[in-house]
Short mmCIF file of C-alpha atoms in Angstrom, two decimals:
data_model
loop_
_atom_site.label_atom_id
_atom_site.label_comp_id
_atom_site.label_asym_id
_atom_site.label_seq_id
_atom_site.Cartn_x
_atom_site.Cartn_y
_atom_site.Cartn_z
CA UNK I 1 59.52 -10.40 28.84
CA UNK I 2 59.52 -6.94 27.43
CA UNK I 3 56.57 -5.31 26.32
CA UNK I 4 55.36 -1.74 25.29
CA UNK I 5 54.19 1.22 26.76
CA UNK I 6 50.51 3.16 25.91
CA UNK I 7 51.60 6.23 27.05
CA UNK I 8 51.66 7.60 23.10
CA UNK I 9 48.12 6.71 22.95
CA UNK I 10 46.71 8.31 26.12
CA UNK I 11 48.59 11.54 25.38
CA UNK I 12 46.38 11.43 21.95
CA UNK I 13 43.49 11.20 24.35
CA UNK I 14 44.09 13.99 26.70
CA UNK I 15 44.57 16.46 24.07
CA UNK I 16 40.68 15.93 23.57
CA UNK I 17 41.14 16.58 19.71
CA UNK I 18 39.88 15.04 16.75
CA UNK I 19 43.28 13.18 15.56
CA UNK I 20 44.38 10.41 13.36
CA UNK I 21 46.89 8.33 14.74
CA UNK I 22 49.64 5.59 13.35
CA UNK I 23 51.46 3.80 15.80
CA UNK I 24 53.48 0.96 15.01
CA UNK I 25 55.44 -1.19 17.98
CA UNK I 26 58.34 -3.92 16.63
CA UNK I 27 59.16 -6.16 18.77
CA UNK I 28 61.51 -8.22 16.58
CA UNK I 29 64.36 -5.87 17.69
CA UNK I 30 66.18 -6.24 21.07
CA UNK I 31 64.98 -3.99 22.90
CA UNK I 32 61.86 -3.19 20.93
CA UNK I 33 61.53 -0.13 19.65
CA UNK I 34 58.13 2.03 18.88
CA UNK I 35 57.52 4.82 16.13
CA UNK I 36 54.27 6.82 15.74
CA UNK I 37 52.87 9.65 13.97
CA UNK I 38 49.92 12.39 14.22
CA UNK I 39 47.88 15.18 13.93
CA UNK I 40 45.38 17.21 15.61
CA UNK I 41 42.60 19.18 14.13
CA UNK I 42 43.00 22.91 13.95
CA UNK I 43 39.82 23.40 15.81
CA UNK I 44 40.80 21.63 18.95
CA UNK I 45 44.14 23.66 18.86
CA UNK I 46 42.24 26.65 19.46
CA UNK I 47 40.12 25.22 21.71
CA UNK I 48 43.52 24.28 23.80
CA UNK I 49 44.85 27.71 23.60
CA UNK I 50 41.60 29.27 24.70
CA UNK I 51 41.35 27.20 27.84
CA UNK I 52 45.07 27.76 28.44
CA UNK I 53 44.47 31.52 28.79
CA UNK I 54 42.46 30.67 31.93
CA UNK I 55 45.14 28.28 33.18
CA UNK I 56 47.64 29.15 36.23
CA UNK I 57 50.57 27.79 34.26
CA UNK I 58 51.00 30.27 32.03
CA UNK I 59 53.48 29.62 28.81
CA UNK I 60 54.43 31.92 26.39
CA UNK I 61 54.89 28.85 23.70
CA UNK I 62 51.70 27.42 21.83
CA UNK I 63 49.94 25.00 23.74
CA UNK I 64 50.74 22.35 21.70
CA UNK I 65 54.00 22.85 21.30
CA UNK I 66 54.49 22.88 24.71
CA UNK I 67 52.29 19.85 25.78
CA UNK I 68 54.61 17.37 22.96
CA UNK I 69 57.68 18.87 24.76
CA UNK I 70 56.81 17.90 28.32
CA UNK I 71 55.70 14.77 26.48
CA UNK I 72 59.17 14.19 25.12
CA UNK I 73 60.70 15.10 28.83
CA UNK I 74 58.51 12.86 30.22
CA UNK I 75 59.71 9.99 28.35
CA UNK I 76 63.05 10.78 28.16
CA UNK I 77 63.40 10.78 31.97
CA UNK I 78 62.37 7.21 32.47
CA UNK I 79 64.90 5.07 33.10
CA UNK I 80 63.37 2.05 31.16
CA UNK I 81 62.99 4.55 27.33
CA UNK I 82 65.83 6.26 25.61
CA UNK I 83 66.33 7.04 22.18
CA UNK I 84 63.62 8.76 22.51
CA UNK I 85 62.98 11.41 19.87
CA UNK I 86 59.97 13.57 18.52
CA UNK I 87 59.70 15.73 15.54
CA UNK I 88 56.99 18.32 14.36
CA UNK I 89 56.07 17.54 10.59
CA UNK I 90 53.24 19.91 10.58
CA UNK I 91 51.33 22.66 12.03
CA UNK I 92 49.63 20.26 14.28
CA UNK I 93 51.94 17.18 13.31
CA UNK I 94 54.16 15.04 14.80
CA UNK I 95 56.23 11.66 14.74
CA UNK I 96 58.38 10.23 17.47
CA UNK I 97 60.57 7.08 18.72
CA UNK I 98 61.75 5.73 21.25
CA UNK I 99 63.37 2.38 22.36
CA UNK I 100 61.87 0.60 25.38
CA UNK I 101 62.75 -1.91 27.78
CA UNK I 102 60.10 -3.81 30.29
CA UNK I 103 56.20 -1.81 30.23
CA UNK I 104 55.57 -2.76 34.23
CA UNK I 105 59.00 -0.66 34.81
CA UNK I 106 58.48 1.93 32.80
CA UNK I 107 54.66 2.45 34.29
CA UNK I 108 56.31 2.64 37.41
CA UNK I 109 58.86 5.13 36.50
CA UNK I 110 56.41 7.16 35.16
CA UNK I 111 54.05 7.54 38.22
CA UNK I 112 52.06 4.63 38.48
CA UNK I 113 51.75 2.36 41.71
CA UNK I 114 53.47 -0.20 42.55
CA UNK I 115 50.64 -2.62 42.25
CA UNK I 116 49.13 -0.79 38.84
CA UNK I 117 46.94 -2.96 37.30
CA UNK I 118 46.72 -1.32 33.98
CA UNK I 119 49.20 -2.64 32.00
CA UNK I 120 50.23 -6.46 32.47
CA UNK I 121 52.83 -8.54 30.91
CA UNK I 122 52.95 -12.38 31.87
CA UNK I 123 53.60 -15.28 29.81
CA UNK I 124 54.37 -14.43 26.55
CA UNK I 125 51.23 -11.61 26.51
CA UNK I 126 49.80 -8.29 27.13
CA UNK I 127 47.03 -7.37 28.85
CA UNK I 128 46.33 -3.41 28.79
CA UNK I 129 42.95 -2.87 31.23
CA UNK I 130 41.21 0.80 31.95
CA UNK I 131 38.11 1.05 34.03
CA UNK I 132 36.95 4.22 36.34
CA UNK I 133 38.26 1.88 38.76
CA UNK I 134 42.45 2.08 37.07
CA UNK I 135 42.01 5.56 35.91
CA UNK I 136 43.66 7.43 39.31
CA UNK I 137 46.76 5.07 38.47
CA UNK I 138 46.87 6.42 35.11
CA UNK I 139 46.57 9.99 36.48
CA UNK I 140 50.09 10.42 37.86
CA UNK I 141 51.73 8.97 34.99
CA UNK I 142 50.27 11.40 32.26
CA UNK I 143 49.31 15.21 34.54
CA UNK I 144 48.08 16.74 31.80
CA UNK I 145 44.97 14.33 33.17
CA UNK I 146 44.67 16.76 36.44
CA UNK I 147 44.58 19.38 34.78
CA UNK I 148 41.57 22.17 35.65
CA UNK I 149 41.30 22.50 31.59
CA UNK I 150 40.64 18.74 31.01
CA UNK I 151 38.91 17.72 34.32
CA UNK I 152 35.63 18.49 33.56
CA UNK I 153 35.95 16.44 29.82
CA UNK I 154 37.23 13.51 31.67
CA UNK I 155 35.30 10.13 32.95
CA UNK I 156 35.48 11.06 36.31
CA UNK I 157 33.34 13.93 35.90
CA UNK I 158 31.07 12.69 33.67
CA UNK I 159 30.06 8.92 35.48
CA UNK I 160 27.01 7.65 34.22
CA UNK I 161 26.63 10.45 31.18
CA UNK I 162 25.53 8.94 28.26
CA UNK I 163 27.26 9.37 24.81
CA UNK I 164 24.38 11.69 23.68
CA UNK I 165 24.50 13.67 26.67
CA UNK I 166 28.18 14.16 26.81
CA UNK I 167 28.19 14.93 23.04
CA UNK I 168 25.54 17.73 23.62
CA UNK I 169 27.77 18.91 26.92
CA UNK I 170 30.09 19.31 24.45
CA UNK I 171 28.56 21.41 21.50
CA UNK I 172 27.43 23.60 24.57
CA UNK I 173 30.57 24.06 25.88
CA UNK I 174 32.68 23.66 22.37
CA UNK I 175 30.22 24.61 19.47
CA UNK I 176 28.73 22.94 17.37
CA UNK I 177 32.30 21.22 15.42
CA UNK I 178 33.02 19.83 18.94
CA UNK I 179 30.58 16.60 19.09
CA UNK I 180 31.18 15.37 15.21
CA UNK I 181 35.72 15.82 15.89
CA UNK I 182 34.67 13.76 18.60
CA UNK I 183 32.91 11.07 17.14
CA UNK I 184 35.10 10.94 14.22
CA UNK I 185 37.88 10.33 16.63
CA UNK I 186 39.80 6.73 16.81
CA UNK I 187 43.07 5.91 18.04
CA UNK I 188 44.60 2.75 17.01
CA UNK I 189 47.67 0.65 18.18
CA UNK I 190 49.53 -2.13 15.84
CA UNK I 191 51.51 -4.89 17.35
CA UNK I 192 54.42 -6.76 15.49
CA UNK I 193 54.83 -9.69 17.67
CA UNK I 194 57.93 -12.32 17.41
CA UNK I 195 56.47 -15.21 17.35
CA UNK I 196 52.98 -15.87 15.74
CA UNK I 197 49.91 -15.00 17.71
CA UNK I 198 48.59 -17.82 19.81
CA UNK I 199 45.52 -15.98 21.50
CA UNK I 200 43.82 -12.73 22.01
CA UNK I 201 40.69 -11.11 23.35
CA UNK I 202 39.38 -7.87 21.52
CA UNK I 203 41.13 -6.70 18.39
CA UNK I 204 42.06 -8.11 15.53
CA UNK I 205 44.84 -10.53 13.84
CA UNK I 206 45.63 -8.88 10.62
CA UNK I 207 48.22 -11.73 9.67
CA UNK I 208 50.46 -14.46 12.01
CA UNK I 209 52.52 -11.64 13.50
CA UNK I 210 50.34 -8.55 13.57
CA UNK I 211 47.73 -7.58 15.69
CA UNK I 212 45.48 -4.52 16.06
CA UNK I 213 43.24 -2.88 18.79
CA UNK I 214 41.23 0.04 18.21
CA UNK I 215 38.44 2.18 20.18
CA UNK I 216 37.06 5.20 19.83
CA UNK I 217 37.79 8.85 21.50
CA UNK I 218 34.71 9.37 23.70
CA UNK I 219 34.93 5.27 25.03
CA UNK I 220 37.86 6.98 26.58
CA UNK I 221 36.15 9.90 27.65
CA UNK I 222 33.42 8.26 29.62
CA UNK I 223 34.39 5.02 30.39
CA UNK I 224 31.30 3.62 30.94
CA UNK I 225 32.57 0.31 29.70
CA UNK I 226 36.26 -1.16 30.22
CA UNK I 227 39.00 -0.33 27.30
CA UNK I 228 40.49 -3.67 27.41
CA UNK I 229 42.63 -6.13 25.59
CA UNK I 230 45.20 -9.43 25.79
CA UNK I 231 47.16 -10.57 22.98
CA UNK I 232 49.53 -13.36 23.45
CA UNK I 233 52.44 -15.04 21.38
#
């Protein structure tokens, strides 16, 4: 069966910036394809590029810049992608594509286990699952994740922190913008299926053949509850 890849959406995540995103995966095509857009606050740009002047891995490009570039690498090494393309549309803006083949492959290719257990595909349906307990698979597969400069923002650090203590971690550490980009944060994923939905748990069935799951940034961030759905056609 093929199925999609959520490696656009955790790269939004990372970046730790209030963003809007737009990602739209077809799967009426053989092989499916996936397009996306977004955008990053100005204020979490600089926030990047003051953290990268502490960082080992020094770059004489903007942060940014840079991060979307190993992004596009990243994806364009994988065996199961190609076609892949990404495009800056604005200071902080970008689209990209790519063509995909089976998810569990491309997981794999990308760093994850063998037995990951984040991303299923069996009969006819999806199942995308991330707990503390899947996190370390979903480390390898996106390193921004290990970086020193995002550690400390990420649910490993922070187990058991409650959204009102993170938040006020974060105006201490941030300023006072940080805790409201946060908040205001959402990233959202649309599905075209080819056949009709039949089932799904969490989300939303916007008509027969599209579906849509969304959560917010700092769910992400602390994990203190699993970001989980199944959709199946």
């Amino acid at each position: 069966m093929k199925a999609f890849h959520w490696i656009w959406v955790l790269t939004l995540v990372l970046l730790l910036g209030s963003c809007t995103v737009s990602q739209r995966l077809d799967f009426s095509p053989v092989p499916p394809k996936a397009d996306f857009t977004f955008n990053v606050e100005e204020f979490f740009v600089d926030v990047l590029e003051d953290f990268s002047d502490f960082s080992t891995k020094k770059s004489d490009r903007p942060v940014m810049d840079q991060a979307i570039d190993d992004f596009e690498t990243l994806l364009d090494s994988a065996p199961s992608t190609k076609a892949v393309h990404l495009e800056k549309t604005g200071e902080n803006a970008w689209n990209g594509t790519f063509i995909f083949s089976d998810v569990e492959s491309l997981v794999r290719d990308l760093g994850a286990p063998t037995d990951q257990q984040l991303l299923k595909t069996a009969n006819g349906g999806i199942t995308f699952y991330l707990t503390l307990e899947t996190y370390p698979q979903l480390v390898p597969i996106i390193p921004f994740l290990a970086d020193e400069n995002f550690e400390a923002f990420g649910p490993e650090y922070n187990q058991g922190l409650s959204a009102d203590d993170y938040l006020e971690m974060i105006s201490f550490m941030l300023g006072e913008e940080g805790p409201p980009a946060i908040e205001q944060s959402t990233i959202t994923l649309r599905v075209t299926t080819p056949k009709p939905i039949k089932s799904m748990i969490n989300g939303r069935k916007l008509d027969p053949t599209t579906y849509e799951f969304s959560f917010p940034l700092i769910d992400f961030l602390l994990l203190a509850e699993p970001i989980t759905f199944t959709v199946t056609w």
